[in-house]
Amino acid sequence: MSAALSALLNKGVADVIFKKVKRLIYALSFLILSISCLITWRCYELLSFLDVSGFGLYIFLSAFLLYGFGILAIYAFCKVLLMTAQRSGL
């Protein structure tokens, strides 16, 4: 199946589908990013309240932000691949 998806990506089918649904993907990405930033800010306030300071605080928050952005990127990529596969009949 990966060969079929690679062939679709090489043909540019994913580009056409992405152009059609990019507003939806960007809106959902903005929503997820906003929620992730809000949760990160709340974690920062909680850790500051608990007197966690120094590099540990920033390492924890950086790791959480990287995790949030990673999930966001994986979601967008999988959504485009799924729509590509559905439109092509796979």
PDB file of N, CA and C in Angstrom:
ATOM      1  N   MET A   1       0.819  -1.180   0.000  1.00  0.00           N
ATOM      2  CA  MET A   1       0.000   0.000   0.000  1.00  0.00           C
ATOM      3  C   MET A   1       0.872   1.256   0.000  1.00  0.00           C
ATOM      4  N   SER A   2       2.056   1.168   0.601  1.00  0.00           N
ATOM      5  CA  SER A   2       2.915   2.357   0.631  1.00  0.00           C
ATOM      6  C   SER A   2       3.384   2.731  -0.769  1.00  0.00           C
ATOM      7  N   ALA A   3       3.531   1.732  -1.646  1.00  0.00           N
ATOM      8  CA  ALA A   3       3.924   2.036  -3.025  1.00  0.00           C
ATOM      9  C   ALA A   3       2.816   2.813  -3.733  1.00  0.00           C
ATOM     10  N   ALA A   4       1.569   2.438  -3.480  1.00  0.00           N
ATOM     11  CA  ALA A   4       0.445   3.141  -4.099  1.00  0.00           C
ATOM     12  C   ALA A   4       0.351   4.582  -3.588  1.00  0.00           C
ATOM     13  N   LEU A   5       0.551   4.769  -2.268  1.00  0.00           N
ATOM     14  CA  LEU A   5       0.509   6.127  -1.726  1.00  0.00           C
ATOM     15  C   LEU A   5       1.680   6.961  -2.237  1.00  0.00           C
ATOM     16  N   SER A   6       2.836   6.346  -2.366  1.00  0.00           N
ATOM     17  CA  SER A   6       3.989   7.071  -2.920  1.00  0.00           C
ATOM     18  C   SER A   6       3.727   7.493  -4.357  1.00  0.00           C
ATOM     19  N   ALA A   7       3.084   6.604  -5.129  1.00  0.00           N
ATOM     20  CA  ALA A   7       2.758   6.948  -6.512  1.00  0.00           C
ATOM     21  C   ALA A   7       1.789   8.125  -6.566  1.00  0.00           C
ATOM     22  N   LEU A   8       0.815   8.147  -5.657  1.00  0.00           N
ATOM     23  CA  LEU A   8      -0.137   9.263  -5.614  1.00  0.00           C
ATOM     24  C   LEU A   8       0.561  10.569  -5.253  1.00  0.00           C
ATOM     25  N   LEU A   9       1.477  10.488  -4.288  1.00  0.00           N
ATOM     26  CA  LEU A   9       2.198  11.699  -3.896  1.00  0.00           C
ATOM     27  C   LEU A   9       3.062  12.204  -5.047  1.00  0.00           C
ATOM     28  N   ASN A  10       3.649  11.286  -5.809  1.00  0.00           N
ATOM     29  CA  ASN A  10       4.489  11.685  -6.936  1.00  0.00           C
ATOM     30  C   ASN A  10       3.666  12.269  -8.082  1.00  0.00           C
ATOM     31  N   LYS A  11       2.424  11.834  -8.230  1.00  0.00           N
ATOM     32  CA  LYS A  11       1.557  12.350  -9.294  1.00  0.00           C
ATOM     33  C   LYS A  11       1.004  13.731  -8.973  1.00  0.00           C
ATOM     34  N   GLY A  12       1.071  14.143  -7.734  1.00  0.00           N
ATOM     35  CA  GLY A  12       0.567  15.459  -7.361  1.00  0.00           C
ATOM     36  C   GLY A  12      -0.881  15.462  -6.932  1.00  0.00           C
ATOM     37  N   VAL A  13      -1.460  14.284  -6.727  1.00  0.00           N
ATOM     38  CA  VAL A  13      -2.864  14.217  -6.307  1.00  0.00           C
ATOM     39  C   VAL A  13      -3.030  14.841  -4.927  1.00  0.00           C
ATOM     40  N   ALA A  14      -2.040  14.595  -4.051  1.00  0.00           N
ATOM     41  CA  ALA A  14      -2.131  15.155  -2.702  1.00  0.00           C
ATOM     42  C   ALA A  14      -2.095  16.676  -2.740  1.00  0.00           C
ATOM     43  N   ASP A  15      -1.350  17.246  -3.660  1.00  0.00           N
ATOM     44  CA  ASP A  15      -1.290  18.707  -3.769  1.00  0.00           C
ATOM     45  C   ASP A  15      -2.644  19.293  -4.154  1.00  0.00           C
ATOM     46  N   VAL A  16      -3.336  18.650  -5.078  1.00  0.00           N
ATOM     47  CA  VAL A  16      -4.649  19.140  -5.507  1.00  0.00           C
ATOM     48  C   VAL A  16      -5.654  19.056  -4.362  1.00  0.00           C
ATOM     49  N   ILE A  17      -5.648  17.937  -3.645  1.00  0.00           N
ATOM     50  CA  ILE A  17      -6.586  17.774  -2.531  1.00  0.00           C
ATOM     51  C   ILE A  17      -6.253  18.753  -1.415  1.00  0.00           C
ATOM     52  N   PHE A  18      -4.953  18.931  -1.145  1.00  0.00           N
ATOM     53  CA  PHE A  18      -4.565  19.861  -0.090  1.00  0.00           C
ATOM     54  C   PHE A  18      -5.002  21.280  -0.419  1.00  0.00           C
ATOM     55  N   LYS A  19      -4.916  21.661  -1.675  1.00  0.00           N
ATOM     56  CA  LYS A  19      -5.356  23.008  -2.060  1.00  0.00           C
ATOM     57  C   LYS A  19      -6.841  23.198  -1.825  1.00  0.00           C
ATOM     58  N   LYS A  20      -7.626  22.111  -1.996  1.00  0.00           N
ATOM     59  CA  LYS A  20      -9.075  22.220  -1.823  1.00  0.00           C
ATOM     60  C   LYS A  20      -9.476  22.309  -0.353  1.00  0.00           C
ATOM     61  N   VAL A  21      -8.726  21.678   0.532  1.00  0.00           N
ATOM     62  CA  VAL A  21      -9.130  21.618   1.939  1.00  0.00           C
ATOM     63  C   VAL A  21      -8.170  22.361   2.863  1.00  0.00           C
ATOM     64  N   LYS A  22      -7.318  23.198   2.313  1.00  0.00           N
ATOM     65  CA  LYS A  22      -6.306  23.828   3.155  1.00  0.00           C
ATOM     66  C   LYS A  22      -6.913  24.776   4.188  1.00  0.00           C
ATOM     67  N   ARG A  23      -8.022  25.424   3.898  1.00  0.00           N
ATOM     68  CA  ARG A  23      -8.638  26.304   4.903  1.00  0.00           C
ATOM     69  C   ARG A  23      -9.106  25.510   6.113  1.00  0.00           C
ATOM     70  N   LEU A  24      -9.712  24.344   5.859  1.00  0.00           N
ATOM     71  CA  LEU A  24     -10.161  23.499   6.962  1.00  0.00           C
ATOM     72  C   LEU A  24      -8.977  23.017   7.785  1.00  0.00           C
ATOM     73  N   ILE A  25      -7.925  22.579   7.113  1.00  0.00           N
ATOM     74  CA  ILE A  25      -6.748  22.093   7.832  1.00  0.00           C
ATOM     75  C   ILE A  25      -6.109  23.223   8.627  1.00  0.00           C
ATOM     76  N   TYR A  26      -6.013  24.414   8.036  1.00  0.00           N
ATOM     77  CA  TYR A  26      -5.424  25.543   8.755  1.00  0.00           C
ATOM     78  C   TYR A  26      -6.288  25.957   9.942  1.00  0.00           C
ATOM     79  N   ALA A  27      -7.605  25.916   9.790  1.00  0.00           N
ATOM     80  CA  ALA A  27      -8.487  26.272  10.903  1.00  0.00           C
ATOM     81  C   ALA A  27      -8.350  25.269  12.048  1.00  0.00           C
ATOM     82  N   LEU A  28      -8.349  23.993  11.715  1.00  0.00           N
ATOM     83  CA  LEU A  28      -8.177  22.974  12.749  1.00  0.00           C
ATOM     84  C   LEU A  28      -6.793  23.049  13.390  1.00  0.00           C
ATOM     85  N   SER A  29      -5.788  23.341  12.590  1.00  0.00           N
ATOM     86  CA  SER A  29      -4.432  23.489  13.125  1.00  0.00           C
ATOM     87  C   SER A  29      -4.353  24.669  14.083  1.00  0.00           C
ATOM     88  N   PHE A  30      -4.993  25.782  13.727  1.00  0.00           N
ATOM     89  CA  PHE A  30      -5.005  26.948  14.600  1.00  0.00           C
ATOM     90  C   PHE A  30      -5.722  26.638  15.907  1.00  0.00           C
ATOM     91  N   LEU A  31      -6.831  25.907  15.823  1.00  0.00           N
ATOM     92  CA  LEU A  31      -7.573  25.533  17.027  1.00  0.00           C
ATOM     93  C   LEU A  31      -6.726  24.645  17.929  1.00  0.00           C
ATOM     94  N   ILE A  32      -6.095  23.638  17.350  1.00  0.00           N
ATOM     95  CA  ILE A  32      -5.264  22.726  18.142  1.00  0.00           C
ATOM     96  C   ILE A  32      -4.064  23.463  18.721  1.00  0.00           C
ATOM     97  N   LEU A  33      -3.464  24.343  17.939  1.00  0.00           N
ATOM     98  CA  LEU A  33      -2.326  25.113  18.424  1.00  0.00           C
ATOM     99  C   LEU A  33      -2.729  26.041  19.560  1.00  0.00           C
ATOM    100  N   SER A  34      -3.884  26.663  19.455  1.00  0.00           N
ATOM    101  CA  SER A  34      -4.368  27.547  20.529  1.00  0.00           C
ATOM    102  C   SER A  34      -4.606  26.762  21.813  1.00  0.00           C
ATOM    103  N   ILE A  35      -5.216  25.610  21.689  1.00  0.00           N
ATOM    104  CA  ILE A  35      -5.466  24.777  22.866  1.00  0.00           C
ATOM    105  C   ILE A  35      -4.145  24.314  23.477  1.00  0.00           C
ATOM    106  N   SER A  36      -3.196  23.938  22.630  1.00  0.00           N
ATOM    107  CA  SER A  36      -1.885  23.508  23.121  1.00  0.00           C
ATOM    108  C   SER A  36      -1.166  24.637  23.851  1.00  0.00           C
ATOM    109  N   CYS A  37      -1.231  25.849  23.318  1.00  0.00           N
ATOM    110  CA  CYS A  37      -0.592  26.995  23.980  1.00  0.00           C
ATOM    111  C   CYS A  37      -1.274  27.315  25.302  1.00  0.00           C
ATOM    112  N   LEU A  38      -2.586  27.205  25.349  1.00  0.00           N
ATOM    113  CA  LEU A  38      -3.318  27.457  26.586  1.00  0.00           C
ATOM    114  C   LEU A  38      -2.943  26.431  27.653  1.00  0.00           C
ATOM    115  N   ILE A  39      -2.854  25.173  27.269  1.00  0.00           N
ATOM    116  CA  ILE A  39      -2.469  24.129  28.224  1.00  0.00           C
ATOM    117  C   ILE A  39      -1.043  24.348  28.698  1.00  0.00           C
ATOM    118  N   THR A  40      -0.149  24.734  27.784  1.00  0.00           N
ATOM    119  CA  THR A  40       1.240  24.987  28.163  1.00  0.00           C
ATOM    120  C   THR A  40       1.328  26.148  29.145  1.00  0.00           C
ATOM    121  N   TRP A  41       0.553  27.203  28.910  1.00  0.00           N
ATOM    122  CA  TRP A  41       0.557  28.344  29.820  1.00  0.00           C
ATOM    123  C   TRP A  41       0.049  27.943  31.196  1.00  0.00           C
ATOM    124  N   ARG A  42      -1.002  27.135  31.224  1.00  0.00           N
ATOM    125  CA  ARG A  42      -1.535  26.670  32.511  1.00  0.00           C
ATOM    126  C   ARG A  42      -0.521  25.783  33.233  1.00  0.00           C
ATOM    127  N   CYS A  43       0.197  24.944  32.494  1.00  0.00           N
ATOM    128  CA  CYS A  43       1.246  24.117  33.107  1.00  0.00           C
ATOM    129  C   CYS A  43       2.345  24.997  33.680  1.00  0.00           C
ATOM    130  N   TYR A  44       2.693  26.050  32.960  1.00  0.00           N
ATOM    131  CA  TYR A  44       3.711  26.985  33.449  1.00  0.00           C
ATOM    132  C   TYR A  44       3.253  27.636  34.757  1.00  0.00           C
ATOM    133  N   GLU A  45       1.995  28.082  34.798  1.00  0.00           N
ATOM    134  CA  GLU A  45       1.480  28.690  36.024  1.00  0.00           C
ATOM    135  C   GLU A  45       1.459  27.692  37.173  1.00  0.00           C
ATOM    136  N   LEU A  46       1.069  26.455  36.902  1.00  0.00           N
ATOM    137  CA  LEU A  46       1.041  25.422  37.938  1.00  0.00           C
ATOM    138  C   LEU A  46       2.442  25.129  38.458  1.00  0.00           C
ATOM    139  N   LEU A  47       3.400  24.981  37.541  1.00  0.00           N
ATOM    140  CA  LEU A  47       4.766  24.697  37.977  1.00  0.00           C
ATOM    141  C   LEU A  47       5.380  25.882  38.704  1.00  0.00           C
ATOM    142  N   SER A  48       5.029  27.088  38.314  1.00  0.00           N
ATOM    143  CA  SER A  48       5.504  28.271  39.042  1.00  0.00           C
ATOM    144  C   SER A  48       4.891  28.323  40.437  1.00  0.00           C
ATOM    145  N   PHE A  49       3.626  27.958  40.553  1.00  0.00           N
ATOM    146  CA  PHE A  49       2.956  27.923  41.854  1.00  0.00           C
ATOM    147  C   PHE A  49       3.597  26.887  42.772  1.00  0.00           C
ATOM    148  N   LEU A  50       4.011  25.759  42.193  1.00  0.00           N
ATOM    149  CA  LEU A  50       4.641  24.698  42.983  1.00  0.00           C
ATOM    150  C   LEU A  50       6.129  24.951  43.221  1.00  0.00           C
ATOM    151  N   ASP A  51       6.609  26.108  42.837  1.00  0.00           N
ATOM    152  CA  ASP A  51       8.002  26.529  43.023  1.00  0.00           C
ATOM    153  C   ASP A  51       9.008  25.676  42.253  1.00  0.00           C
ATOM    154  N   VAL A  52       8.617  25.191  41.103  1.00  0.00           N
ATOM    155  CA  VAL A  52       9.567  24.524  40.218  1.00  0.00           C
ATOM    156  C   VAL A  52      10.231  25.628  39.405  1.00  0.00           C
ATOM    157  N   SER A  53      11.537  25.702  39.474  1.00  0.00           N
ATOM    158  CA  SER A  53      12.212  26.783  38.769  1.00  0.00           C
ATOM    159  C   SER A  53      13.480  26.249  38.116  1.00  0.00           C
ATOM    160  N   GLY A  54      14.141  27.103  37.392  1.00  0.00           N
ATOM    161  CA  GLY A  54      15.383  26.712  36.742  1.00  0.00           C
ATOM    162  C   GLY A  54      15.138  26.088  35.388  1.00  0.00           C
ATOM    163  N   PHE A  55      16.130  25.350  34.957  1.00  0.00           N
ATOM    164  CA  PHE A  55      16.060  24.744  33.629  1.00  0.00           C
ATOM    165  C   PHE A  55      15.016  23.624  33.546  1.00  0.00           C
ATOM    166  N   GLY A  56      14.709  23.004  34.658  1.00  0.00           N
ATOM    167  CA  GLY A  56      13.713  21.935  34.655  1.00  0.00           C
ATOM    168  C   GLY A  56      12.364  22.407  34.173  1.00  0.00           C
ATOM    169  N   LEU A  57      11.994  23.608  34.584  1.00  0.00           N
ATOM    170  CA  LEU A  57      10.721  24.187  34.161  1.00  0.00           C
ATOM    171  C   LEU A  57      10.696  24.397  32.655  1.00  0.00           C
ATOM    172  N   TYR A  58      11.753  24.980  32.131  1.00  0.00           N
ATOM    173  CA  TYR A  58      11.793  25.271  30.697  1.00  0.00           C
ATOM    174  C   TYR A  58      11.979  24.014  29.858  1.00  0.00           C
ATOM    175  N   ILE A  59      12.683  23.030  30.383  1.00  0.00           N
ATOM    176  CA  ILE A  59      12.834  21.758  29.667  1.00  0.00           C
ATOM    177  C   ILE A  59      11.477  21.061  29.576  1.00  0.00           C
ATOM    178  N   PHE A  60      10.727  21.052  30.677  1.00  0.00           N
ATOM    179  CA  PHE A  60       9.404  20.428  30.665  1.00  0.00           C
ATOM    180  C   PHE A  60       8.469  21.130  29.685  1.00  0.00           C
ATOM    181  N   LEU A  61       8.443  22.452  29.727  1.00  0.00           N
ATOM    182  CA  LEU A  61       7.565  23.195  28.836  1.00  0.00           C
ATOM    183  C   LEU A  61       7.982  23.040  27.377  1.00  0.00           C
ATOM    184  N   SER A  62       9.274  23.035  27.099  1.00  0.00           N
ATOM    185  CA  SER A  62       9.754  22.838  25.729  1.00  0.00           C
ATOM    186  C   SER A  62       9.381  21.455  25.207  1.00  0.00           C
ATOM    187  N   ALA A  63       9.540  20.452  26.062  1.00  0.00           N
ATOM    188  CA  ALA A  63       9.175  19.096  25.654  1.00  0.00           C
ATOM    189  C   ALA A  63       7.681  19.008  25.355  1.00  0.00           C
ATOM    190  N   PHE A  64       6.856  19.652  26.176  1.00  0.00           N
ATOM    191  CA  PHE A  64       5.415  19.622  25.940  1.00  0.00           C
ATOM    192  C   PHE A  64       5.052  20.336  24.649  1.00  0.00           C
ATOM    193  N   LEU A  65       5.681  21.481  24.377  1.00  0.00           N
ATOM    194  CA  LEU A  65       5.407  22.205  23.135  1.00  0.00           C
ATOM    195  C   LEU A  65       5.844  21.398  21.914  1.00  0.00           C
ATOM    196  N   LEU A  66       7.008  20.772  21.982  1.00  0.00           N
ATOM    197  CA  LEU A  66       7.456  19.935  20.866  1.00  0.00           C
ATOM    198  C   LEU A  66       6.504  18.761  20.641  1.00  0.00           C
ATOM    199  N   TYR A  67       6.026  18.175  21.731  1.00  0.00           N
ATOM    200  CA  TYR A  67       5.051  17.095  21.622  1.00  0.00           C
ATOM    201  C   TYR A  67       3.766  17.602  20.968  1.00  0.00           C
ATOM    202  N   GLY A  68       3.294  18.761  21.395  1.00  0.00           N
ATOM    203  CA  GLY A  68       2.068  19.329  20.817  1.00  0.00           C
ATOM    204  C   GLY A  68       2.219  19.630  19.339  1.00  0.00           C
ATOM    205  N   PHE A  69       3.346  20.239  18.936  1.00  0.00           N
ATOM    206  CA  PHE A  69       3.572  20.538  17.522  1.00  0.00           C
ATOM    207  C   PHE A  69       3.757  19.260  16.714  1.00  0.00           C
ATOM    208  N   GLY A  70       4.370  18.254  17.318  1.00  0.00           N
ATOM    209  CA  GLY A  70       4.537  16.969  16.627  1.00  0.00           C
ATOM    210  C   GLY A  70       3.200  16.314  16.340  1.00  0.00           C
ATOM    211  N   ILE A  71       2.318  16.318  17.330  1.00  0.00           N
ATOM    212  CA  ILE A  71       0.974  15.755  17.138  1.00  0.00           C
ATOM    213  C   ILE A  71       0.232  16.532  16.064  1.00  0.00           C
ATOM    214  N   LEU A  72       0.369  17.843  16.060  1.00  0.00           N
ATOM    215  CA  LEU A  72      -0.277  18.679  15.060  1.00  0.00           C
ATOM    216  C   LEU A  72       0.222  18.360  13.654  1.00  0.00           C
ATOM    217  N   ALA A  73       1.517  18.211  13.503  1.00  0.00           N
ATOM    218  CA  ALA A  73       2.094  17.893  12.192  1.00  0.00           C
ATOM    219  C   ALA A  73       1.676  16.509  11.719  1.00  0.00           C
ATOM    220  N   ILE A  74       1.671  15.541  12.615  1.00  0.00           N
ATOM    221  CA  ILE A  74       1.264  14.184  12.256  1.00  0.00           C
ATOM    222  C   ILE A  74      -0.210  14.164  11.847  1.00  0.00           C
ATOM    223  N   TYR A  75      -1.047  14.906  12.573  1.00  0.00           N
ATOM    224  CA  TYR A  75      -2.466  14.972  12.244  1.00  0.00           C
ATOM    225  C   TYR A  75      -2.680  15.532  10.841  1.00  0.00           C
ATOM    226  N   ALA A  76      -2.018  16.625  10.540  1.00  0.00           N
ATOM    227  CA  ALA A  76      -2.199  17.254   9.225  1.00  0.00           C
ATOM    228  C   ALA A  76      -1.718  16.330   8.109  1.00  0.00           C
ATOM    229  N   PHE A  77      -0.574  15.698   8.300  1.00  0.00           N
ATOM    230  CA  PHE A  77      -0.042  14.818   7.273  1.00  0.00           C
ATOM    231  C   PHE A  77      -0.947  13.603   7.059  1.00  0.00           C
ATOM    232  N   CYS A  78      -1.402  12.995   8.142  1.00  0.00           N
ATOM    233  CA  CYS A  78      -2.277  11.820   8.010  1.00  0.00           C
ATOM    234  C   CYS A  78      -3.622  12.188   7.403  1.00  0.00           C
ATOM    235  N   LYS A  79      -4.144  13.365   7.728  1.00  0.00           N
ATOM    236  CA  LYS A  79      -5.422  13.801   7.157  1.00  0.00           C
ATOM    237  C   LYS A  79      -5.309  13.974   5.648  1.00  0.00           C
ATOM    238  N   VAL A  80      -4.218  14.570   5.176  1.00  0.00           N
ATOM    239  CA  VAL A  80      -4.021  14.745   3.740  1.00  0.00           C
ATOM    240  C   VAL A  80      -3.847  13.382   3.059  1.00  0.00           C
ATOM    241  N   LEU A  81      -3.092  12.484   3.666  1.00  0.00           N
ATOM    242  CA  LEU A  81      -2.920  11.153   3.072  1.00  0.00           C
ATOM    243  C   LEU A  81      -4.233  10.378   3.026  1.00  0.00           C
ATOM    244  N   LEU A  82      -5.019  10.478   4.080  1.00  0.00           N
ATOM    245  CA  LEU A  82      -6.304   9.781   4.106  1.00  0.00           C
ATOM    246  C   LEU A  82      -7.246  10.309   3.038  1.00  0.00           C
ATOM    247  N   MET A  83      -7.317  11.629   2.883  1.00  0.00           N
ATOM    248  CA  MET A  83      -8.186  12.198   1.849  1.00  0.00           C
ATOM    249  C   MET A  83      -7.691  11.823   0.455  1.00  0.00           C
ATOM    250  N   THR A  84      -6.375  11.780   0.290  1.00  0.00           N
ATOM    251  CA  THR A  84      -5.814  11.380  -0.998  1.00  0.00           C
ATOM    252  C   THR A  84      -6.178   9.951  -1.334  1.00  0.00           C
ATOM    253  N   ALA A  85      -6.049   9.072  -0.346  1.00  0.00           N
ATOM    254  CA  ALA A  85      -6.373   7.661  -0.558  1.00  0.00           C
ATOM    255  C   ALA A  85      -7.854   7.474  -0.844  1.00  0.00           C
ATOM    256  N   GLN A  86      -8.717   8.195  -0.130  1.00  0.00           N
ATOM    257  CA  GLN A  86     -10.162   8.051  -0.339  1.00  0.00           C
ATOM    258  C   GLN A  86     -10.578   8.558  -1.704  1.00  0.00           C
ATOM    259  N   ARG A  87     -10.027   9.661  -2.137  1.00  0.00           N
ATOM    260  CA  ARG A  87     -10.382  10.224  -3.447  1.00  0.00           C
ATOM    261  C   ARG A  87      -9.901   9.343  -4.598  1.00  0.00           C
ATOM    262  N   SER A  88      -8.780   8.648  -4.378  1.00  0.00           N
ATOM    263  CA  SER A  88      -8.243   7.820  -5.468  1.00  0.00           C
ATOM    264  C   SER A  88      -8.817   6.413  -5.453  1.00  0.00           C
ATOM    265  N   GLY A  89      -9.602   6.086  -4.437  1.00  0.00           N
ATOM    266  CA  GLY A  89     -10.246   4.791  -4.390  1.00  0.00           C
ATOM    267  C   GLY A  89      -9.448   3.701  -3.719  1.00  0.00           C
ATOM    268  N   LEU A  90      -8.443   4.052  -2.954  1.00  0.00           N
ATOM    269  CA  LEU A  90      -7.666   3.025  -2.241  1.00  0.00           C
ATOM    270  C   LEU A  90      -8.368   2.584  -0.987  1.00  0.00           C
TER     271      LEU A  90
END
